[in-house]
Amino acid sequence: MKRLYIGLIIFLPHFIHAQGFQVNLQGQKQQGMAGAGTGLIQDAAAVFFNPGGVSFLKENSATVGVTATIANGTFLDADSHTLNHTNSPVATPFTGYVVWGVKDSTSKLKNFKFGLGVYTPFGSIASWENGWTGRFALTYLSLQSIFIQPTVSYKVCEKLGIGAGFVYATGNVELKQDLPLLGVNGNYGSADLKGSANGYGFNAGIYYKPTDKLSVGLTYRSQVNMSVSNGTATFTVPASVASNFPSGPFTSSLPLPQVATLGFGYLVNSKLALAFDANFIGWKCLDTLAFTYKTTTATLQDTKLPRDYQNTFAFRLGAQYKLNDQFTVRAGAALSLTPIKDGYVTPEVPDANKVNLACGLGYRPMKNLILDASYTFENLTRTDNNIALQLNGTYKTYISAIGLSVIYQF
Amino acid sequence: MKKNILKIILGAIVIGVIGSCKPSIDIPKPSAGSMNPSYFVALGNSITSGYADGALYYSGQQNSFVNLLSGQFKLVGGGNFNQPLVPAGSVGVGSTGNAPFKLGYSTDCLGVTSLSPVPVSTSGDLSIFSNSVASSGPFNNMGVPGAKVITAVFQGYGNPLLGPGNYNPFFYRMTANPATSSMVTDATAQNPTFFSLFLGNNDVLAYALAGGASDMITPSAGPVGIGFDATYYSIVNSLTANGAKGVVGNIPDVTSLPFFTTIPYNGLALDSGNASLMNAVYNLRGLYFHVGNNPFVISDLSAPYGIRLMTPNDYMLLDVPLDSIKCHGMGSYHGGIPDKYILTATEVAGIKSATDAFNSTIRSAAQSKGLAFVDVNAFMKTTQKGIIYNGVTLNTSFVTGGAFSLDGVHLNPIGQALLANEFIKAINSTYGSTIPQVDVTKYRGVIFP
């Protein structure tokens, strides 16, 4: 428990990064296998991947992990052929999981496991260089969410486990753009919308292991509506028009989508295991990003940004091979289909259909201690003419995510 | 084993470093197609010269759409673009010797202070008119403020000996032979390989800016130097005589300019007392008023009693003396607003019919030589409804629209950049070139205090 606490202190102030808004960095073993882990239960990260499978974990354990995520983006403006770059900082999404159950086989609670997960399933950060051509649409976006999930898992019989967790979500959002109001100092005006958000949801799963080799998982993570009830909008504009842009409170909400996953695990032999996950992601919930200002004027109306996301799928395939008692290697590939329709791609998340490749390494220096590391690389290219912004061009983004976690069993 | 692990970790770090590089995207290679931009000459009026905010000044010249075009031409083999620049430190000068406008605060007769265009100084820099820069010519930018199609061929257009009002001081300062040169002869003498021709606005605009009270619309018919059609064809023939290719722009409808659309026709707000007063004054002459917004009273010699109410088809000019309206009864109890501040529906109809005729001539002339053609009129009409460029909404409204300078007639740098892109699109589509457009967000709009 102490480890988890330290982990939180270290990583809370940092930003969380993602491709799209969805961050698929919830466990190092699973990251090494391209994010598959709903049907193959390996460690306490099952609190996130499948609460139903938590009851199948043999050991009590605690784990903390962090992933350094580096994203670099470039935008080629189709009409002027100018290149624009992002300066996004390194993000460090983190995870912490604890799983505990009584080991006394005579206890009434022997089929129960209790878990706590702290993870960051959604987030994004995009910071564009000064003076870039889309500056009047967006210069900076940071979206951070932290889910805290107490979980109960029950092993119904030798082949079946069920589990569920309540999710309390907290986070914050900040969005900046330049305003096309030039002052005598040569600076354009700017808008900065900043607020904290919270919401509730749940994560439930079933884990079924019909044979020694095959296991199947089905999970459902509910939609979480993150509401910003007391944001602060700050407008910096030339003095002569300041009364047109009153700074003040705003409200907003951002729905984080429901995710349903069907996963399979297959133990080919004592060394080789395979995992496959199919995710359904209910992005249709993100129709419009709306910011409602407490004080509006003729020039400052409530902001309504059309997003019109669509529901989408992702498919993840991973394998791990146990070299010996100490070392395990992993690899995987995932195909993610973008929720963003043509005509709606924005510089905040220039998402695209993509394949990402991952590899990982497990090392067990001691019986009770496991270190896992992973590396994921994504290469996204998307060409679009945004209807609302008339911003036309090609986005190209490289994302590298290098992660490490420590598991202690007790 | 441990060595292998190290290798894997090192490998991962190397890949990580590669991943942290900025992605590169191949920029399409620009080409000139069948046009040759090696020597580009721009023939035109104030818009071509970079005149803005009521004056010709240095940074306006730098942002003229033809200077922006020349910058893009350089990507495909274009040469140097020499402009008759005024001194960088000068305030600049307008056609009446005035200084340019900036957005500032002014207090009206009612004591109300508000944002409005104010001159940056009491007078423009008149030395610009007297100091010829011809020795640093010839100039690729042959844009001359005030030039009409019919004056562009006038040999002696820069000749001060003709006396004030009979020559153009903006042309005087840039021509090596004021007594004998015309704009066209100075342009063709440079033997350009490519030209832009954006003339004709002033053949209707000079009349419109005077509220139809002075100057005149250039007639379509008549010989070179008198009639629009013959003169325009002669200019196109001169510019293409050496086989040069070019781009030609037509004339925007004057009613798309904020100079004519900013002040509403029905801005006379009356309470019940004032409405009664107005009715007492005017009912006998057939004019009736009500509580609320009423049309202004305007002078119109063709109306009974020489006055009538303004209609939505009449346009009030931006230079109308607002203090006279607000405090001295102009347009209300003290009589009609003088004709020179009003473009009446009849005058507008005359301007529109001339504009249509000129535009038809311009298009035919361009087609006859296979030149690129820019429908500036259509572009202005689209902009009037509002356009979006990389997240910025722009229209032709005064100050707030973002594309016009503070004189309400000329474009600001954003507007010039948008216009440059219209020319580039036309050039690319006619000559098969792939010249990139300019990034409009790099150019300024109105500066707010």
Coordinates of N, CA, C and O in Angstrom, one line a residue, chain A residues 29-114:
Chain A
K29 N 2.5 -5.8 -18.6 CA 2.4 -7.0 -19.3 C 1.5 -6.9 -20.5 O 1.8 -7.4 -21.6
Q30 N 0.4 -6.3 -20.2 CA -0.6 -6.2 -21.3 C -0.1 -5.2 -22.4 O -0.4 -5.4 -23.6
Q31 N 0.6 -4.1 -22.0 CA 1.1 -3.2 -23.0 C 2.1 -3.9 -23.9 O 2.1 -3.7 -25.1
G32 N 2.9 -4.8 -23.3 CA 3.9 -5.6 -24.1 C 3.2 -6.5 -25.1 O 3.8 -7.0 -26.1
M33 N 1.9 -6.7 -24.9 CA 1.1 -7.6 -25.8 C 0.0 -6.7 -26.5 O -1.1 -7.2 -26.8
A34 N 0.3 -5.5 -26.7 CA -0.5 -4.6 -27.5 C -1.8 -4.3 -26.8 O -2.8 -4.0 -27.5
G35 N -1.9 -4.5 -25.5 CA -3.1 -4.1 -24.8 C -4.1 -5.2 -24.6 O -5.2 -5.0 -24.1
A36 N -3.8 -6.4 -25.0 CA -4.7 -7.6 -24.8 C -4.5 -8.1 -23.4 O -3.4 -8.3 -22.9
G37 N -5.6 -8.4 -22.7 CA -5.5 -8.9 -21.4 C -6.8 -9.2 -20.7 O -6.9 -9.4 -19.5
T38 N -7.9 -9.2 -21.4 CA -9.2 -9.4 -20.8 C -9.5 -10.9 -20.6 O -10.1 -11.3 -19.7
G39 N -8.9 -11.7 -21.5 CA -9.1 -13.2 -21.4 C -7.9 -13.9 -20.8 O -8.0 -15.0 -20.5
L40 N -6.8 -13.2 -20.7 CA -5.6 -13.8 -20.1 C -5.2 -13.1 -18.9 O -4.8 -11.9 -18.9
I41 N -5.5 -13.7 -17.7 CA -5.3 -13.0 -16.4 C -4.0 -13.3 -15.9 O -3.6 -14.5 -15.8
Q42 N -3.2 -12.3 -15.6 CA -1.8 -12.5 -15.2 C -1.4 -11.9 -13.9 O -0.6 -12.4 -13.2
D43 N -2.0 -10.7 -13.7 CA -1.6 -10.0 -12.5 C -2.7 -9.0 -12.0 O -3.8 -9.0 -12.6
A44 N -2.3 -8.2 -11.1 CA -3.3 -7.3 -10.4 C -3.9 -6.3 -11.4 O -4.9 -5.7 -11.1
A45 N -3.3 -6.1 -12.6 CA -3.9 -5.2 -13.6 C -5.2 -5.7 -14.1 O -6.0 -5.0 -14.7
A46 N -5.5 -7.0 -13.7 CA -6.9 -7.5 -14.0 C -8.0 -6.7 -13.4 O -9.1 -6.7 -13.8
V47 N -7.7 -5.9 -12.3 CA -8.7 -5.0 -11.7 C -9.2 -4.1 -12.8 O -10.4 -3.8 -12.9
F48 N -8.4 -3.7 -13.7 CA -8.8 -2.9 -14.9 C -9.3 -3.8 -16.0 O -10.4 -3.7 -16.5
F49 N -8.5 -4.8 -16.4 CA -8.8 -5.6 -17.6 C -9.9 -6.5 -17.5 O -10.7 -6.7 -18.4
N50 N -10.1 -7.1 -16.3 CA -11.3 -8.0 -16.1 C -11.5 -8.3 -14.6 O -10.9 -9.2 -14.1
P51 N -12.4 -7.5 -14.0 CA -12.6 -7.7 -12.5 C -13.1 -9.2 -12.3 O -12.9 -9.7 -11.1
G52 N -13.7 -9.8 -13.2 CA -14.1 -11.2 -13.0 C -12.9 -12.2 -12.9 O -13.1 -13.2 -12.2
G53 N -11.8 -11.8 -13.5 CA -10.7 -12.7 -13.4 C -9.8 -12.5 -12.2 O -8.9 -13.2 -11.9
V54 N -10.1 -11.4 -11.4 CA -9.3 -11.1 -10.3 C -9.3 -12.2 -9.3 O -8.3 -12.6 -8.6
S55 N -10.5 -12.9 -9.2 CA -10.6 -14.0 -8.2 C -9.8 -15.2 -8.6 O -9.6 -16.1 -7.8
F56 N -9.3 -15.2 -9.8 CA -8.4 -16.3 -10.2 C -6.9 -16.1 -9.9 O -6.1 -17.0 -10.1
L57 N -6.6 -14.9 -9.4 CA -5.2 -14.6 -9.1 C -4.8 -15.4 -7.8 O -5.5 -15.4 -6.8
K58 N -3.7 -16.1 -7.9 CA -3.3 -16.9 -6.8 C -2.7 -16.1 -5.6 O -2.9 -16.4 -4.4
E59 N -1.9 -15.1 -6.0 CA -1.2 -14.3 -5.0 C -1.8 -13.0 -4.7 O -2.5 -12.4 -5.5
N60 N -1.6 -12.5 -3.4 CA -1.9 -11.1 -3.2 C -0.8 -10.3 -3.7 O 0.4 -10.7 -3.6
S61 N -1.1 -9.2 -4.2 CA 0.0 -8.4 -4.8 C -0.4 -6.9 -4.9 O -1.5 -6.5 -4.8
A62 N 0.7 -6.1 -5.0 CA 0.6 -4.7 -5.2 C 1.5 -4.3 -6.3 O 2.6 -4.9 -6.4
T63 N 1.0 -3.4 -7.2 CA 1.9 -3.1 -8.3 C 1.8 -1.6 -8.6 O 0.7 -1.0 -8.5
V64 N 2.8 -1.0 -9.0 CA 2.8 0.4 -9.5 C 3.5 0.4 -10.8 O 4.5 -0.3 -11.0
G65 N 3.1 1.2 -11.7 CA 3.7 1.3 -13.0 C 3.6 2.7 -13.6 O 2.7 3.5 -13.2
V66 N 4.5 3.0 -14.5 CA 4.4 4.3 -15.1 C 4.9 4.2 -16.6 O 5.8 3.3 -16.8
T67 N 4.3 5.0 -17.5 CA 4.7 4.9 -18.9 C 5.1 6.3 -19.3 O 4.3 7.2 -19.3
A68 N 6.3 6.5 -19.8 CA 6.7 7.7 -20.4 C 6.3 7.8 -21.8 O 6.6 6.9 -22.6
T69 N 5.5 8.7 -22.1 CA 4.9 8.8 -23.5 C 5.3 10.0 -24.2 O 5.1 11.1 -23.7
I70 N 5.9 9.8 -25.3 CA 6.4 10.9 -26.1 C 5.7 11.0 -27.4 O 5.7 10.0 -28.2
A71 N 5.0 12.1 -27.7 CA 4.3 12.2 -28.9 C 4.8 13.4 -29.7 O 5.0 14.5 -29.1
N72 N 5.0 13.2 -31.0 CA 5.5 14.3 -31.8 C 4.6 14.4 -33.0 O 4.4 13.4 -33.7
G73 N 4.1 15.6 -33.3 CA 3.1 15.7 -34.4 C 3.6 16.8 -35.4 O 4.3 17.7 -35.0
T74 N 3.2 16.6 -36.6 CA 3.5 17.5 -37.7 C 2.3 17.7 -38.5 O 1.5 16.8 -38.7
F75 N 2.0 19.0 -38.9 CA 0.9 19.3 -39.7 C 1.3 20.0 -41.0 O 2.1 20.9 -40.9
L76 N 0.9 19.4 -42.1 CA 1.2 20.1 -43.4 C 0.0 20.7 -43.9 O -1.0 20.1 -44.2
D77 N 0.0 22.1 -43.9 CA -1.2 22.8 -44.4 C -1.3 22.6 -45.9 O -0.4 22.9 -46.7
A78 N -2.5 22.1 -46.4 CA -2.6 21.7 -47.8 C -2.5 22.8 -48.7 O -1.9 22.7 -49.8
D79 N -2.9 24.0 -48.4 CA -2.9 25.1 -49.3 C -1.6 25.9 -49.4 O -1.1 26.2 -50.4
S80 N -1.0 26.1 -48.2 CA 0.2 26.9 -48.1 C 1.5 26.1 -48.1 O 2.6 26.6 -48.2
H81 N 1.3 24.7 -47.9 CA 2.4 23.8 -47.8 C 3.4 24.2 -46.6 O 4.6 23.9 -46.7
T82 N 2.9 24.9 -45.6 CA 3.7 25.2 -44.5 C 3.6 24.0 -43.5 O 2.6 23.3 -43.4
L83 N 4.8 23.7 -42.9 CA 4.9 22.6 -41.9 C 4.8 23.2 -40.5 O 5.4 24.3 -40.2
N84 N 4.0 22.6 -39.6 CA 3.8 23.0 -38.3 C 4.0 21.9 -37.3 O 3.6 20.7 -37.7
H85 N 4.6 22.1 -36.2 CA 5.0 21.0 -35.3 C 4.3 21.2 -33.9 O 4.0 22.3 -33.5
T86 N 4.3 20.1 -33.2 CA 3.8 20.1 -31.8 C 5.1 20.1 -30.9 O 6.1 19.7 -31.3
N87 N 4.9 20.7 -29.7 CA 5.9 20.7 -28.7 C 5.4 20.0 -27.5 O 5.6 20.4 -26.3
S88 N 4.7 18.9 -27.7 CA 4.0 18.3 -26.5 C 5.0 17.7 -25.5 O 6.0 17.1 -25.9
P89 N 4.8 18.0 -24.2 CA 5.7 17.5 -23.2 C 5.5 16.0 -23.0 O 4.5 15.4 -23.5
V90 N 6.5 15.4 -22.4 CA 6.4 13.9 -22.1 C 5.3 13.7 -21.1 O 5.3 14.4 -20.1
A91 N 4.4 12.8 -21.4 CA 3.4 12.5 -20.4 C 3.7 11.2 -19.7 O 4.4 10.4 -20.2
T92 N 3.2 11.1 -18.5 CA 3.5 9.9 -17.7 C 2.3 9.3 -17.0 O 2.0 9.4 -15.8
P93 N 1.4 8.7 -17.8 CA 0.3 8.0 -17.2 C 0.8 6.9 -16.3 O 1.8 6.2 -16.6
F94 N 0.1 6.7 -15.2 CA 0.5 5.7 -14.2 C -0.6 4.7 -13.9 O -1.8 5.0 -14.2
T95 N -0.2 3.7 -13.2 CA -1.2 2.7 -12.7 C -0.8 2.3 -11.3 O 0.4 2.2 -11.0
G96 N -1.7 1.9 -10.6 CA -1.5 1.3 -9.3 C -2.6 0.3 -9.0 O -3.8 0.6 -9.2
Y97 N -2.2 -0.9 -8.7 CA -3.3 -1.9 -8.4 C -2.9 -2.7 -7.1 O -1.7 -3.0 -6.9
V98 N -3.9 -3.0 -6.3 CA -3.7 -3.9 -5.1 C -4.7 -5.0 -5.2 O -5.9 -4.7 -5.4
V99 N -4.3 -6.2 -5.0 CA -5.3 -7.3 -4.9 C -5.0 -8.1 -3.6 O -3.9 -8.4 -3.3
W100 N -6.1 -8.4 -2.9 CA -5.9 -9.1 -1.6 C -7.1 -10.0 -1.4 O -8.3 -9.7 -1.7
G101 N -6.8 -11.2 -0.9 CA -7.8 -12.1 -0.5 C -7.3 -13.0 0.6 O -6.1 -13.1 0.9
V102 N -8.2 -13.6 1.4 CA -7.8 -14.5 2.5 C -7.2 -15.7 1.9 O -7.6 -16.2 0.9
K103 N -6.1 -16.2 2.5 CA -5.5 -17.4 1.9 C -5.9 -18.6 2.7 O -5.6 -19.8 2.3
D104 N -6.6 -18.4 3.8 CA -7.2 -19.5 4.6 C -8.3 -20.2 3.8 O -9.3 -19.6 3.6
S105 N -8.1 -21.5 3.4 CA -9.1 -22.1 2.5 C -10.3 -22.5 3.3 O -11.3 -23.0 2.7
T106 N -10.4 -22.3 4.6 CA -11.6 -22.6 5.3 C -12.4 -21.4 5.5 O -13.6 -21.5 6.0
S107 N -11.9 -20.2 5.2 CA -12.7 -19.0 5.4 C -13.9 -18.9 4.5 O -13.9 -19.4 3.4
K108 N -14.9 -18.2 5.0 CA -16.1 -18.0 4.2 C -15.8 -17.1 3.0 O -16.5 -17.0 2.0
L109 N -14.7 -16.3 3.2 CA -14.3 -15.4 2.1 C -13.3 -16.0 1.1 O -12.7 -15.2 0.3
K110 N -13.1 -17.3 1.2 CA -12.0 -17.8 0.4 C -12.2 -17.7 -1.1 O -11.2 -17.7 -1.8
N111 N -13.4 -17.5 -1.6 CA -13.6 -17.4 -3.0 C -13.7 -15.9 -3.4 O -14.0 -15.6 -4.6
F112 N -13.5 -15.0 -2.5 CA -13.5 -13.6 -2.8 C -12.1 -13.0 -2.9 O -11.2 -13.4 -2.2
K113 N -11.9 -12.0 -3.8 CA -10.7 -11.2 -3.8 C -11.2 -9.8 -3.9 O -12.2 -9.4 -4.5
F114 N -10.4 -9.0 -3.2 CA -10.7 -7.5 -3.1 C -9.6 -6.8 -3.8 O -8.4 -7.1 -3.6

